[in-house]
XYZ file of C-alpha atoms in Angstrom:
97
model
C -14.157 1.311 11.577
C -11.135 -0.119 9.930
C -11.798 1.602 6.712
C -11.559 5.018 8.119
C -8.021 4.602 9.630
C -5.307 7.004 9.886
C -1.909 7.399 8.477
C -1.183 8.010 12.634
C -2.676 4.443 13.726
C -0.076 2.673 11.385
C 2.668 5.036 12.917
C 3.159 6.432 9.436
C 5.564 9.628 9.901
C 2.969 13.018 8.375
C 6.009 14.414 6.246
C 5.922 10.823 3.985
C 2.057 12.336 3.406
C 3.378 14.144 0.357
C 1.534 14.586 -2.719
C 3.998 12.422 -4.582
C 3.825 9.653 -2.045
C 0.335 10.081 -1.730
C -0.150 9.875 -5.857
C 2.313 6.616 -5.894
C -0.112 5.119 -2.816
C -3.354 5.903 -4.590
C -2.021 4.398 -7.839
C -1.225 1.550 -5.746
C -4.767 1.333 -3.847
C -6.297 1.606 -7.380
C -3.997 -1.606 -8.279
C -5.021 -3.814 -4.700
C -8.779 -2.880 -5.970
C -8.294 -5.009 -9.246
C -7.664 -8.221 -7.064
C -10.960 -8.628 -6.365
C -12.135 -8.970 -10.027
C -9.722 -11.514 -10.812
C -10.884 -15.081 -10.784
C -7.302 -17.245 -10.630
C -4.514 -16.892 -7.864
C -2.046 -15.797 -10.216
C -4.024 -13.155 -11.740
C -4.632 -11.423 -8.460
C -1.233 -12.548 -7.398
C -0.387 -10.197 -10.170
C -1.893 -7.389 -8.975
C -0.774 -7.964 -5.945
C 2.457 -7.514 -6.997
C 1.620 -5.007 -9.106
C 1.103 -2.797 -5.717
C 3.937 -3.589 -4.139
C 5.522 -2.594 -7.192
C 4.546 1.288 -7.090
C 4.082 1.000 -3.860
C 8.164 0.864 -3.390
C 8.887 3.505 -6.027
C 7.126 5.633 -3.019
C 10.418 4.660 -1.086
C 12.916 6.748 -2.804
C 10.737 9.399 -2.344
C 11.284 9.532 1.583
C 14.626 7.941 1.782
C 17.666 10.365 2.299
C 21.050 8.858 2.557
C 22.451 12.524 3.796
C 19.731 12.378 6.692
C 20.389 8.689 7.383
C 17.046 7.177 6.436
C 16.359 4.412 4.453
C 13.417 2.536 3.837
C 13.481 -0.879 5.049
C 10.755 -3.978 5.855
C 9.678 -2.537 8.372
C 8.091 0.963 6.410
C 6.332 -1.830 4.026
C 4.860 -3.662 7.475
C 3.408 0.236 8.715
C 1.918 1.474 5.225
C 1.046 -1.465 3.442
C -1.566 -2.296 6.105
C -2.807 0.708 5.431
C -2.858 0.773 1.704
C -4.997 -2.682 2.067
C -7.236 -1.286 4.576
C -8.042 1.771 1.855
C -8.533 -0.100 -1.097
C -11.857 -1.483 0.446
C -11.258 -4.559 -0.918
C -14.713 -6.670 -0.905
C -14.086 -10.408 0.275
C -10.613 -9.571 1.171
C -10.550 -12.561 3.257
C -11.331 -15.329 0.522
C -9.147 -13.183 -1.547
C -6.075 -13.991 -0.202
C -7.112 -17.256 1.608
């Protein structure tokens, strides 16, 4: 059930569903996936990071200073959620326990 969620059930706004957020988010799904191969806590703190790391670059791409919108915390609690949720990560919970 959780795998198939929406952009809409994290209260995601559709016009950040561009294709150059939504290359940035894959490439950062693609990095989330590499946690579960890695056998030590800083390796797949690494990739971790790694994701939040593209992940943000997706930021400038719906921030507009002239519109008054800026990414904040608060964008990173609604999509990455969502970016965990569609990496399918297997044993997610010993993972990160």
């Amino acid at each position: 059930m959780l795998q198939d969620a929406t952009p809409e059930m994290f209260d995601i706004p559709v016009d950040w569903l561009n294709p150059q957020n939504s290359q940035l988010w894959n490439k950062a799904i693609r990095e989330l996936r590499k946690v579960d191969k890695q056998t030590t806590p800083q390796s797949k703190l690494q990739y971790l990071l790694n994701s939040i790391v593209v992940f943000n670059q997706s930021f400038s791409l719906f921030t507009s200073v002239s519109e008054n919108q800026e990414a904040c915390a608060d964008d990173l609690v609604r999509i990455f959620p969502y970016l965990l949720l569609k990496a399918k990560i297997n044993r997610l919970y010993q993972n990160i326990k």
